[in-house]
């Protein structure tokens, strides 16, 4: 990624020097260079729904504009939206929050960022199960904390196990960040395991930050689930939610935190000195998303399920590629290690050569703390998936 300024590192604050640009943004930028030259890139890079925002949500935003709802709002979001988030979360995911325990943020990433900044002191450890979403380690580092990576196992579907978590805790551990369904693996933590993880956190006095960005994209028999629905969860659990993926609203920047009132108040204070309120128009759109029909979510899920089947079958037909079945989200995470060789020694080299030779954009596993893998997003049309699979088969057919 291009440096943002010509400033030397020494001129910048330590907190900024501690973090790096998102590796996913780097891939997107690289792929965009090819696209700008007119190259037909199959873009499996972005974790972004290819569906438009549903019409009824767009109409609510237009109405908000027409009614001149374009001024500052309360810092934590308009009162009806905080209520709607609590109501929606209760109805869909079985929690019981009040508006005072809810703050609206500028996207799910902002929800995680604010929570970590409000709770983590310099020297605190935060357990980050790997493979992890790229932003967690950098957000923890920005806050002055130390990310402690805890590997999960491919043969276990990359699911976090309470027993492993327990072993990773030290007296300095202050938080564990879980993401189920997971980006990048699609792993879903079963309810019983979540209950055990919560128990470990309660016993050891550790915050359990649960990023529910993909809660509604689960396959097979799995149902959307929130750890906040478990008895006794509310004292230890913090929910980071996002409307970006569930309602195909990535550009609207709508997320939220549900958690203990003192924490929510601290986040509101932090927000009052940084972003202030999230965009007023987006808030009215979000209100409609949460109060309106969920049909579009059901339709998107059905289409993701169809693509998931197709891409899994296509990848597994390529010799040397193994791919666990993701239980949620819209990513597959195949292992490509068998195709590495001296000319293409790791997954980053695989990613680079795939883009150069076949014009297929994927994200290297190294970015997620999982060398030897690549992440493929199937939030793209079936026709592009077909074309991408054809190119992947050609590429890996030649690399053996
Ligand atoms: N959490 C996870 C696991 C994600 O994959 C993403 C986006 O890719 C986010 C949070 C942030 O979503 P947003 O800030 O767009 O709401």
Tab-separated table of C-alpha atoms and ligand atoms in Angstrom:
chain	number	residue	atom	x	y	z
A	1	UNK	CA	0.000	0.000	0.000
A	2	UNK	CA	1.229	3.527	-0.733
A	3	UNK	CA	2.490	5.344	2.355
A	4	UNK	CA	-0.110	7.907	3.416
A	5	UNK	CA	2.462	10.689	3.730
A	6	UNK	CA	6.136	11.300	3.090
A	7	UNK	CA	6.778	11.493	6.839
A	8	UNK	CA	9.575	9.385	8.221
A	9	UNK	CA	8.545	6.865	10.872
A	10	UNK	CA	10.440	8.831	13.516
A	11	UNK	CA	8.103	11.768	13.024
A	12	UNK	CA	4.998	9.695	13.651
A	13	UNK	CA	3.490	8.648	16.949
A	14	UNK	CA	4.493	5.242	18.299
A	15	UNK	CA	0.879	4.113	18.303
A	16	UNK	CA	0.713	4.555	14.536
A	17	UNK	CA	4.131	3.005	13.926
A	18	UNK	CA	2.963	-0.084	15.839
A	19	UNK	CA	0.310	-0.918	13.241
A	20	UNK	CA	0.300	-1.766	9.525
A	21	UNK	CA	-2.146	-1.224	6.694
A	22	UNK	CA	-4.708	-3.991	6.291
A	23	UNK	CA	-3.239	-6.738	4.063
A	24	UNK	CA	-6.663	-7.157	2.480
A	25	UNK	CA	-6.592	-3.494	1.434
A	26	UNK	CA	-3.152	-4.126	-0.079
A	27	UNK	CA	-4.492	-6.995	-2.214
A	28	UNK	CA	-7.494	-4.946	-3.284
A	29	UNK	CA	-5.164	-2.133	-4.323
A	30	UNK	CA	-2.972	-4.538	-6.313
A	31	UNK	CA	-5.991	-6.076	-8.056
A	32	UNK	CA	-7.303	-2.578	-8.822
A	33	UNK	CA	-4.066	-1.761	-10.675
A	34	UNK	CA	-4.722	-4.663	-13.035
A	35	UNK	CA	-8.375	-3.684	-13.426
A	36	UNK	CA	-7.348	-0.102	-14.248
A	37	UNK	CA	-5.301	-1.528	-17.138
A	38	UNK	CA	-8.422	-3.260	-18.439
A	39	UNK	CA	-7.406	-6.733	-17.235
A	40	UNK	CA	-10.292	-9.096	-16.447
A	41	UNK	CA	-9.528	-9.906	-12.796
A	42	UNK	CA	-11.509	-12.562	-10.933
A	43	UNK	CA	-11.685	-10.878	-7.581
A	44	UNK	CA	-11.971	-13.308	-4.686
A	45	UNK	CA	-10.331	-10.720	-2.398
A	46	UNK	CA	-12.925	-8.489	-0.767
A	47	UNK	CA	-15.056	-9.632	2.128
A	48	UNK	CA	-17.978	-7.682	0.802
A	49	UNK	CA	-21.445	-8.843	-0.282
A	50	UNK	CA	-21.920	-8.439	-4.025
A	51	UNK	CA	-25.639	-7.832	-3.438
A	52	UNK	CA	-27.033	-4.291	-3.452
A	53	UNK	CA	-28.464	-2.897	-0.236
A	54	UNK	CA	-32.155	-3.977	-0.183
A	55	UNK	CA	-34.563	-1.400	-1.630
A	56	UNK	CA	-36.637	-0.815	1.496
A	57	UNK	CA	-33.448	0.164	3.360
A	58	UNK	CA	-32.368	2.538	0.589
A	59	UNK	CA	-35.831	4.107	0.557
A	60	UNK	CA	-35.595	4.786	4.297
A	61	UNK	CA	-32.351	6.688	3.683
A	62	UNK	CA	-33.943	8.709	0.875
A	63	UNK	CA	-36.849	9.537	3.162
A	64	UNK	CA	-34.413	10.639	5.876
A	65	UNK	CA	-32.751	12.958	3.363
A	66	UNK	CA	-36.086	14.343	2.192
A	67	UNK	CA	-37.016	15.015	5.808
A	68	UNK	CA	-33.688	16.806	6.348
A	69	UNK	CA	-32.423	14.345	8.923
A	70	UNK	CA	-28.939	15.499	8.073
A	71	UNK	CA	-27.836	17.080	11.352
A	72	UNK	CA	-25.843	15.872	14.358
A	73	UNK	CA	-27.590	13.177	16.349
A	74	UNK	CA	-26.903	12.036	19.893
A	75	UNK	CA	-23.354	10.625	20.080
A	76	UNK	CA	-24.440	7.002	20.793
A	77	UNK	CA	-27.034	7.062	18.012
A	78	UNK	CA	-30.715	8.016	17.867
A	79	UNK	CA	-32.849	6.534	20.659
A	80	UNK	CA	-35.124	4.458	18.352
A	81	UNK	CA	-32.101	2.835	16.720
A	82	UNK	CA	-30.542	1.845	20.044
A	83	UNK	CA	-33.911	0.349	20.991
A	84	UNK	CA	-34.221	-1.397	17.595
A	85	UNK	CA	-30.757	-2.949	17.946
A	86	UNK	CA	-31.688	-4.333	21.374
A	87	UNK	CA	-35.049	-5.606	20.071
A	88	UNK	CA	-33.538	-7.178	16.950
A	89	UNK	CA	-30.742	-8.829	18.895
A	90	UNK	CA	-33.255	-10.170	21.427
A	91	UNK	CA	-35.602	-11.527	18.735
A	92	UNK	CA	-32.902	-12.950	16.453
A	93	UNK	CA	-30.234	-14.011	18.915
A	94	UNK	CA	-31.957	-14.357	22.290
A	95	UNK	CA	-30.209	-11.612	24.289
A	96	UNK	CA	-31.759	-9.104	26.721
A	97	UNK	CA	-30.098	-5.683	26.433
A	98	UNK	CA	-31.520	-2.236	27.222
A	99	UNK	CA	-30.701	0.860	25.123
A	100	UNK	CA	-28.316	2.118	27.857
A	101	UNK	CA	-26.255	-1.013	27.149
A	102	UNK	CA	-26.056	-0.231	23.428
A	103	UNK	CA	-24.003	2.256	21.415
A	104	UNK	CA	-24.134	2.693	17.645
A	105	UNK	CA	-20.725	2.913	15.955
A	106	UNK	CA	-19.367	3.696	12.523
A	107	UNK	CA	-19.204	0.031	11.450
A	108	UNK	CA	-18.261	-3.217	13.148
A	109	UNK	CA	-14.542	-2.448	12.968
A	110	UNK	CA	-15.170	0.749	14.894
A	111	UNK	CA	-17.152	-1.281	17.454
A	112	UNK	CA	-14.132	-3.555	18.022
A	113	UNK	CA	-11.725	-0.599	17.994
A	114	UNK	CA	-13.698	1.405	20.568
A	115	UNK	CA	-14.152	-1.595	22.846
A	116	UNK	CA	-10.463	-2.501	22.799
A	117	UNK	CA	-9.428	1.141	23.297
A	118	UNK	CA	-11.842	1.499	26.210
A	119	UNK	CA	-10.624	-1.631	28.023
A	120	UNK	CA	-7.027	-2.432	27.150
A	121	UNK	CA	-4.097	-0.894	29.001
A	122	UNK	CA	-0.480	-0.945	27.997
A	123	UNK	CA	0.932	-4.398	28.746
A	124	UNK	CA	-2.442	-6.175	28.830
A	125	UNK	CA	-2.644	-9.419	26.876
A	126	UNK	CA	-5.493	-10.139	24.491
A	127	UNK	CA	-5.949	-13.695	23.248
A	128	UNK	CA	-6.577	-13.783	19.517
A	129	UNK	CA	-7.397	-17.257	18.171
A	130	UNK	CA	-5.663	-17.881	14.827
A	131	UNK	CA	-6.513	-17.811	11.972
A	132	UNK	CA	-7.824	-14.368	12.905
A	133	UNK	CA	-9.453	-11.410	11.211
A	134	UNK	CA	-6.580	-9.156	10.113
A	135	UNK	CA	-7.598	-6.119	12.171
A	136	UNK	CA	-7.616	-7.647	15.664
A	137	UNK	CA	-3.847	-7.716	16.277
A	138	UNK	CA	-3.345	-4.184	15.011
A	139	UNK	CA	-6.240	-2.771	17.018
A	140	UNK	CA	-4.839	-4.427	20.156
A	141	UNK	CA	-1.350	-3.080	19.390
A	142	UNK	CA	-2.723	0.399	18.747
A	143	UNK	CA	-4.302	0.337	22.224
A	144	UNK	CA	-0.909	-0.642	23.700
A	145	UNK	CA	-1.858	-4.255	24.389
A	146	UNK	CA	-0.144	-7.451	23.317
A	147	UNK	CA	-1.986	-9.867	21.041
A	148	UNK	CA	-1.377	-13.467	22.114
A	149	UNK	CA	-2.088	-15.818	19.239
A	150	UNK	CA	-3.719	-19.140	19.939
A	151	UNK	CA	-3.652	-21.587	17.042
A	152	UNK	CA	-6.761	-23.573	16.247
A	153	UNK	CA	-6.565	-26.826	14.288
A	154	UNK	CA	-7.589	-27.427	10.680
A	155	UNK	CA	-8.650	-30.983	11.561
A	156	UNK	CA	-10.980	-29.438	14.169
A	157	UNK	CA	-12.488	-27.082	11.562
A	158	UNK	CA	-10.453	-24.207	13.125
A	159	UNK	CA	-12.874	-24.106	16.050
A	160	UNK	CA	-11.659	-22.467	19.280
A	161	UNK	CA	-11.668	-24.948	22.185
A	162	UNK	CA	-12.170	-23.819	25.790
A	163	UNK	CA	-9.391	-26.140	27.013
A	164	UNK	CA	-6.874	-24.505	24.668
A	165	UNK	CA	-8.055	-21.049	25.685
A	166	UNK	CA	-7.573	-21.861	29.353
A	167	UNK	CA	-3.946	-22.805	28.724
A	168	UNK	CA	-3.270	-19.535	26.886
A	169	UNK	CA	-4.452	-17.323	29.770
A	170	UNK	CA	-1.928	-15.613	32.037
A	171	UNK	CA	-2.387	-13.141	34.910
A	172	UNK	CA	-1.978	-10.393	32.298
A	173	UNK	CA	-4.827	-11.607	30.044
A	174	UNK	CA	-7.636	-9.100	29.970
A	175	UNK	CA	-9.662	-10.130	26.932
A	176	UNK	CA	-10.246	-12.840	24.340
A	177	UNK	CA	-11.662	-11.940	20.938
A	178	UNK	CA	-13.847	-14.576	19.297
A	179	UNK	CA	-15.342	-14.392	15.847
A	180	UNK	CA	-17.960	-16.999	15.030
A	181	UNK	CA	-18.640	-17.519	12.139
A	182	UNK	CA	-15.017	-16.717	11.449
A	183	UNK	CA	-13.332	-14.611	8.864
A	184	UNK	CA	-11.252	-16.195	7.285
A	185	UNK	CA	-12.110	-19.847	8.024
A	186	UNK	CA	-15.909	-19.883	8.309
A	187	UNK	CA	-15.532	-21.844	11.577
A	188	UNK	CA	-18.576	-21.767	13.852
A	189	UNK	CA	-18.158	-22.339	17.575
A	190	UNK	CA	-20.895	-24.751	18.746
A	191	UNK	CA	-23.163	-23.584	21.557
A	192	UNK	CA	-21.717	-26.054	24.107
A	193	UNK	CA	-18.168	-24.972	23.378
A	194	UNK	CA	-19.189	-21.313	23.634
A	195	UNK	CA	-20.681	-22.058	27.061
A	196	UNK	CA	-17.370	-23.593	28.151
A	197	UNK	CA	-15.410	-20.624	26.762
A	198	UNK	CA	-17.696	-18.260	28.683
A	199	UNK	CA	-17.165	-20.276	31.848
A	200	UNK	CA	-13.373	-20.024	31.467
A	201	UNK	CA	-13.661	-16.246	30.964
A	202	UNK	CA	-15.906	-15.860	33.999
A	203	UNK	CA	-13.646	-17.925	36.230
A	204	UNK	CA	-10.540	-16.040	35.159
A	205	UNK	CA	-12.077	-12.565	35.022
A	206	UNK	CA	-11.387	-12.120	31.295
A	207	UNK	CA	-13.581	-10.112	28.910
A	208	UNK	CA	-15.119	-12.132	26.090
A	209	UNK	CA	-15.461	-9.874	23.049
A	210	UNK	CA	-17.624	-11.642	20.500
A	211	UNK	CA	-17.547	-10.247	16.956
A	212	UNK	CA	-20.860	-11.276	15.382
A	213	UNK	CA	-20.293	-9.707	11.984
A	214	UNK	CA	-21.353	-12.927	10.147
A	215	UNK	CA	-23.956	-14.179	12.653
A	216	UNK	CA	-26.677	-14.690	10.055
A	217	UNK	CA	-24.617	-16.551	7.464
A	218	UNK	CA	-24.520	-20.118	8.759
A	219	UNK	CA	-25.102	-23.316	6.763
A	220	UNK	CA	-26.655	-26.732	7.221
A	221	UNK	CA	-28.376	-27.208	10.565
A	222	UNK	CA	-26.597	-24.296	12.262
A	223	UNK	CA	-28.757	-21.385	13.442
A	224	UNK	CA	-27.612	-17.829	14.219
A	225	UNK	CA	-26.335	-17.842	17.791
A	226	UNK	CA	-25.038	-15.262	20.246
A	227	UNK	CA	-23.022	-16.035	23.355
A	228	UNK	CA	-24.997	-13.171	24.956
A	229	UNK	CA	-28.022	-15.492	25.041
A	230	UNK	CA	-26.318	-17.815	27.548
A	231	UNK	CA	-27.323	-17.472	31.196
A	232	UNK	CA	-25.003	-15.230	33.198
A	233	UNK	CA	-23.215	-13.965	30.084
A	234	UNK	CA	-23.897	-10.266	30.348
A	235	UNK	CA	-21.265	-9.410	32.999
A	236	UNK	CA	-18.398	-10.830	30.951
A	237	UNK	CA	-19.552	-10.642	27.330
A	238	UNK	CA	-19.287	-7.730	24.930
A	239	UNK	CA	-20.959	-7.987	21.528
A	240	UNK	CA	-19.505	-6.206	18.497
A	241	UNK	CA	-22.171	-6.203	15.786
A	242	UNK	CA	-22.276	-4.951	12.213
A	243	UNK	CA	-24.959	-4.360	9.608
A	244	UNK	CA	-22.357	-4.437	6.831
A	245	UNK	CA	-22.610	-8.076	5.786
A	246	UNK	CA	-26.032	-9.080	7.163
A	247	UNK	CA	-27.856	-6.377	5.221
A	248	UNK	CA	-25.298	-5.748	2.430
A	249	UNK	CA	-24.586	-2.309	3.909
A	250	UNK	CA	-20.774	-2.123	3.922
A	251	UNK	CA	-20.620	1.475	2.723
A	252	UNK	CA	-23.164	2.791	5.207
A	253	UNK	CA	-20.822	2.198	8.170
A	254	UNK	CA	-23.231	0.870	10.766
A	255	UNK	CA	-22.119	-1.206	13.728
A	256	UNK	CA	-22.866	-1.438	17.431
A	257	UNK	CA	-21.597	-2.546	20.802
A	258	UNK	CA	-23.808	-4.305	23.333
A	259	UNK	CA	-22.276	-4.658	26.767
A	260	UNK	CA	-22.202	-3.537	30.387
A	261	UNK	CA	-23.526	-0.006	30.823
A	262	UNK	CA	-20.241	1.351	32.277
A	263	UNK	CA	-18.349	0.152	29.212
A	264	UNK	CA	-20.982	1.554	26.866
A	265	UNK	CA	-20.741	4.919	28.663
A	266	UNK	CA	-16.945	4.868	28.257
A	267	UNK	CA	-17.301	4.148	24.532
A	268	UNK	CA	-19.790	7.004	24.188
A	269	UNK	CA	-17.233	9.299	25.868
A	270	UNK	CA	-14.484	8.088	23.505
A	271	UNK	CA	-16.788	8.485	20.523
A	272	UNK	CA	-17.759	12.012	21.668
A	273	UNK	CA	-14.100	13.031	21.300
A	274	UNK	CA	-13.442	11.234	18.015
A	275	UNK	CA	-16.136	10.435	15.443
A	276	UNK	CA	-19.155	11.902	17.293
A	277	UNK	CA	-22.411	10.346	16.067
A	278	UNK	CA	-22.468	7.825	13.220
A	279	UNK	CA	-23.929	9.271	9.999
A	280	UNK	CA	-27.507	10.376	10.591
A	281	UNK	CA	-28.850	9.105	7.240
A	282	UNK	CA	-27.268	5.687	7.749
A	283	UNK	CA	-28.894	5.463	11.145
A	284	UNK	CA	-32.371	5.841	9.627
A	285	UNK	CA	-31.500	3.211	7.025
A	286	UNK	CA	-30.295	0.906	9.821
A	287	UNK	CA	-33.548	1.454	11.697
A	288	UNK	CA	-35.463	0.168	8.679
A	289	UNK	CA	-33.047	-2.764	8.219
A	290	UNK	CA	-33.598	-3.924	11.785
A	291	UNK	CA	-37.327	-3.277	11.986
A	292	UNK	CA	-38.209	-4.340	8.454
A	293	UNK	CA	-38.540	-7.765	6.808
A	294	UNK	CA	-35.595	-10.169	6.903
A	295	UNK	CA	-36.449	-11.732	3.502
A	296	UNK	CA	-33.402	-10.264	1.770
A	297	UNK	CA	-31.112	-11.809	4.397
A	298	UNK	CA	-32.727	-15.207	3.806
A	299	UNK	CA	-32.326	-14.805	0.047
A	300	UNK	CA	-28.640	-13.844	0.345
A	301	UNK	CA	-27.985	-16.794	2.631
A	302	UNK	CA	-29.568	-19.190	0.125
A	303	UNK	CA	-27.373	-17.835	-2.652
A	304	UNK	CA	-24.198	-17.990	-0.511
A	305	UNK	CA	-25.088	-21.603	0.347
A	306	UNK	CA	-25.335	-22.483	-3.362
A	307	UNK	CA	-21.989	-20.821	-4.128
A	308	UNK	CA	-20.334	-22.474	-1.139
A	309	UNK	CA	-21.275	-25.941	-2.398
A	310	UNK	CA	-20.029	-25.120	-5.860
A	311	UNK	CA	-16.700	-23.623	-4.854
A	312	UNK	CA	-15.954	-26.405	-2.369
A	313	UNK	CA	-16.577	-29.052	-5.016
A	314	UNK	CA	-14.444	-27.149	-7.555
A	315	UNK	CA	-11.512	-26.656	-5.176
A	316	UNK	CA	-11.545	-30.221	-3.939
A	317	UNK	CA	-11.317	-31.426	-7.524
A	318	UNK	CA	-7.906	-29.714	-7.844
A	319	UNK	CA	-5.094	-32.118	-6.910
A	320	UNK	CA	-3.075	-31.016	-3.879
A	321	UNK	CA	-5.729	-28.651	-2.514
A	322	UNK	CA	-7.505	-29.522	0.701
A	323	UNK	CA	-10.347	-27.453	2.004
A	324	UNK	CA	-12.296	-27.883	5.249
A	325	UNK	CA	-16.057	-27.211	4.990
A	326	UNK	CA	-16.709	-23.748	6.385
A	327	UNK	CA	-19.838	-23.681	8.552
A	328	UNK	CA	-20.485	-19.971	8.118
A	329	UNK	CA	-19.518	-16.566	6.645
A	330	UNK	CA	-18.697	-16.418	2.912
A	331	UNK	CA	-15.100	-17.586	2.726
A	332	UNK	CA	-13.314	-20.817	1.979
A	333	UNK	CA	-9.826	-21.331	3.336
A	334	UNK	CA	-8.009	-23.964	1.276
A	335	UNK	CA	-4.545	-25.258	2.086
A	336	UNK	CA	-2.148	-24.695	-0.804
A	337	UNK	CA	1.079	-25.767	0.874
A	338	UNK	CA	1.438	-28.812	-1.394
A	339	UNK	CA	1.861	-26.426	-4.321
A	340	UNK	CA	4.666	-24.394	-2.779
A	341	UNK	CA	8.102	-24.928	-4.288
A	342	UNK	CA	11.417	-23.017	-4.460
A	343	UNK	CA	9.992	-20.668	-7.097
A	344	UNK	CA	6.812	-20.141	-5.093
A	345	UNK	CA	7.906	-20.742	-1.495
A	346	UNK	CA	4.836	-19.654	0.494
A	347	UNK	CA	1.205	-18.579	0.300
A	348	UNK	CA	2.143	-14.927	-0.253
A	349	UNK	CA	4.125	-15.979	-3.338
A	350	UNK	CA	1.176	-18.137	-4.449
A	351	UNK	CA	-1.110	-15.108	-4.100
A	352	UNK	CA	1.256	-12.854	-6.032
A	353	UNK	CA	1.714	-15.349	-8.873
A	354	UNK	CA	-1.991	-16.108	-9.042
A	355	UNK	CA	-2.659	-12.432	-9.628
A	356	UNK	CA	0.187	-12.028	-12.123
A	357	UNK	CA	-0.336	-15.181	-14.159
A	358	UNK	CA	-4.067	-15.902	-13.898
A	359	UNK	CA	-5.453	-12.541	-12.748
A	360	UNK	CA	-7.155	-14.105	-9.762
A	361	UNK	CA	-7.103	-12.091	-6.515
A	362	UNK	CA	-7.097	-13.979	-3.194
A	363	UNK	CA	-5.660	-13.129	0.248
A	364	UNK	CA	-2.639	-15.047	1.622
A	365	UNK	CA	-3.140	-17.077	4.803
A	366	UNK	CA	-0.124	-15.338	6.367
A	367	UNK	CA	-2.248	-12.188	6.680
A	368	UNK	CA	-4.536	-14.135	9.033
A	369	UNK	CA	-1.724	-15.831	10.962
A	370	UNK	CA	-2.151	-19.061	8.970
A	371	UNK	CA	0.721	-19.668	6.541
A	372	UNK	CA	0.106	-22.288	3.867
A	373	UNK	CA	-3.504	-21.241	3.206
A	374	UNK	CA	-5.304	-18.753	1.002
A	375	UNK	CA	-8.638	-17.056	1.629
A	376	UNK	CA	-11.186	-17.046	-1.154
A	377	UNK	CA	-14.310	-14.920	-0.780
A	378	UNK	CA	-17.339	-16.304	-2.582
A	379	UNK	CA	-19.273	-13.078	-2.202
A	380	UNK	CA	-19.204	-12.851	-5.968
A	381	UNK	CA	-21.436	-14.154	-8.737
A	382	UNK	CA	-21.641	-17.825	-9.705
A	383	UNK	CA	-20.365	-16.919	-13.154
A	384	UNK	CA	-17.205	-15.321	-11.681
A	385	UNK	CA	-16.775	-18.294	-9.357
A	386	UNK	CA	-16.871	-20.627	-12.406
A	387	UNK	CA	-14.273	-18.545	-14.196
A	388	UNK	CA	-12.102	-18.305	-11.073
A	389	UNK	CA	-12.213	-22.068	-10.516
A	390	UNK	CA	-11.176	-22.623	-14.132
A	391	UNK	CA	-8.166	-20.336	-13.667
A	392	UNK	CA	-7.258	-21.863	-10.278
A	393	UNK	CA	-7.339	-25.372	-11.793
A	394	UNK	CA	-5.068	-24.180	-14.614
A	395	UNK	CA	-2.649	-22.462	-12.202
A	396	UNK	CA	-2.339	-25.317	-9.741
A	397	UNK	CA	-2.280	-27.849	-12.585
A	398	UNK	CA	0.893	-26.182	-13.847
A	399	UNK	CA	2.566	-25.656	-10.484
A	400	UNK	CA	2.823	-29.360	-9.626
B	1	LIG	N1	-15.394	-8.230	11.868
B	1	LIG	C1	-15.054	-9.099	10.911
B	1	LIG	C2	-14.700	-10.472	11.304
B	1	LIG	C3	-15.015	-8.713	9.571
B	1	LIG	O1	-14.677	-9.593	8.628
B	1	LIG	C4	-15.327	-7.372	9.237
B	1	LIG	C5	-15.249	-6.913	7.843
B	1	LIG	O2	-14.695	-7.533	6.984
B	1	LIG	C6	-15.680	-6.508	10.276
B	1	LIG	C7	-15.710	-6.948	11.574
B	1	LIG	C8	-15.973	-5.062	10.031
B	1	LIG	O3	-17.091	-4.798	9.349
B	1	LIG	P1	-17.594	-3.298	9.161
B	1	LIG	O4	-16.638	-2.367	9.814
B	1	LIG	O5	-17.698	-3.094	7.701
B	1	LIG	O6	-18.937	-3.259	9.827
